[in-house]
Amino acid sequence: MRVHHLNCGCMCPIGGALFDGFSRGLTACLVCHCLLVETEQGLVLIDTGFGQRDIKAPLSRLSPFFMNLNRIQFEQKYTALAQIEQLGFKANDVRHIVLTHLDFDHAGGLEDFPEATVHVMLSEIEAARERRGFIASGRYRPSQWDEIKQWKYYTNAGEPWFGFEAVRDLDGLPPEILLIPLAGHTRGHAGIAIDTPSGWLLHAGDAYFYRDEMGTSKPRCTPGLRAYQWLMEVDREARLYNQERLRALSLNHSSDVQLFCSHDAIEFQTFADKNNSQLQPSKQ
Ligand SMILES: [Zn+2]
């Protein structure tokens, strides 16, 4: 098993460091942290960022409200498909896509992979189909996924994983890939845990947004990202509870599990650098 960290979308909201904590100018830099996993069952993509069709016709796919608020950068080079081809694979090599949730900045690339089965929590697809209210109809964009033929839905299975309840044995996927329900940001939001040769990775999706929310007993978040998390939450109690549990995991099991969220650019860079150095042939 080999894991690649891909940034499948850039968003540059006005606010600079008030969002990302490091930009010097007026605009911030947020990424869409996705994973490409090479397995014996073919390629598995974890989240998809923005896809080729989002780039070609953004207005037919995305909500103008979120396009402007997040200042989404539509560039072909960020799509998962472009990066997967760069690695020497084809679209049809991607056999499975596991989603943290169905927000527009996670589901945009789904239709670029026609052979892939899409795995998601049942409660998430239900929320996405209901699309109740202004935020829900802006965040869930059926045009991004209405051509998907193969879906697999999951309910909470309750298998233990570091104090969380996991869904194990996802249909057709290797046993090393688990769904960890983490509701709050959306109704069926989940983290995705992967047992890699160098330990567990947990893609926490949008369960938190800022690196300093984890790995410390004194969490800190920028005002911009705190406001965005508040705007997008569907269940505050569940969101804060799950964030607290993730924080405890990051403190108590830092040698067993490495976790990261979707949109923190510095966190992404740390993983991408580490990953690239592991993939380099050793110089001896
Ligand atoms: Zn997101």
XYZ file of N, CA, C and O in Angstrom, residues 27 32 45 145 149 158 200 270 279:
36
model
N -5.420 37.974 0.796
C -6.140 36.710 0.608
C -5.455 35.564 1.347
O -4.242 35.582 1.548
N -7.395 21.650 -0.543
C -8.332 20.514 -0.411
C -7.474 19.253 -0.347
O -7.068 18.701 -1.381
N -9.371 6.680 -3.940
C -9.236 8.113 -3.718
C -10.047 8.479 -2.474
O -11.180 8.009 -2.305
N -22.770 14.985 -8.637
C -22.803 13.528 -8.390
C -24.019 12.806 -8.953
O -24.229 11.631 -8.686
N -23.087 5.943 -10.705
C -23.941 4.757 -10.796
C -23.759 3.830 -9.606
O -24.688 3.158 -9.180
N -20.265 0.618 14.836
C -19.869 0.488 16.231
C -18.658 -0.372 16.510
O -18.473 -0.852 17.625
N -1.127 4.493 11.482
C -2.459 4.938 11.091
C -2.442 6.389 10.616
O -1.797 7.242 11.229
N 3.252 19.719 5.269
C 4.035 18.827 6.134
C 3.893 17.376 5.682
O 4.882 16.644 5.564
N 8.902 8.561 -0.710
C 8.771 7.948 -2.019
C 10.076 8.021 -2.826
O 10.229 7.332 -3.819
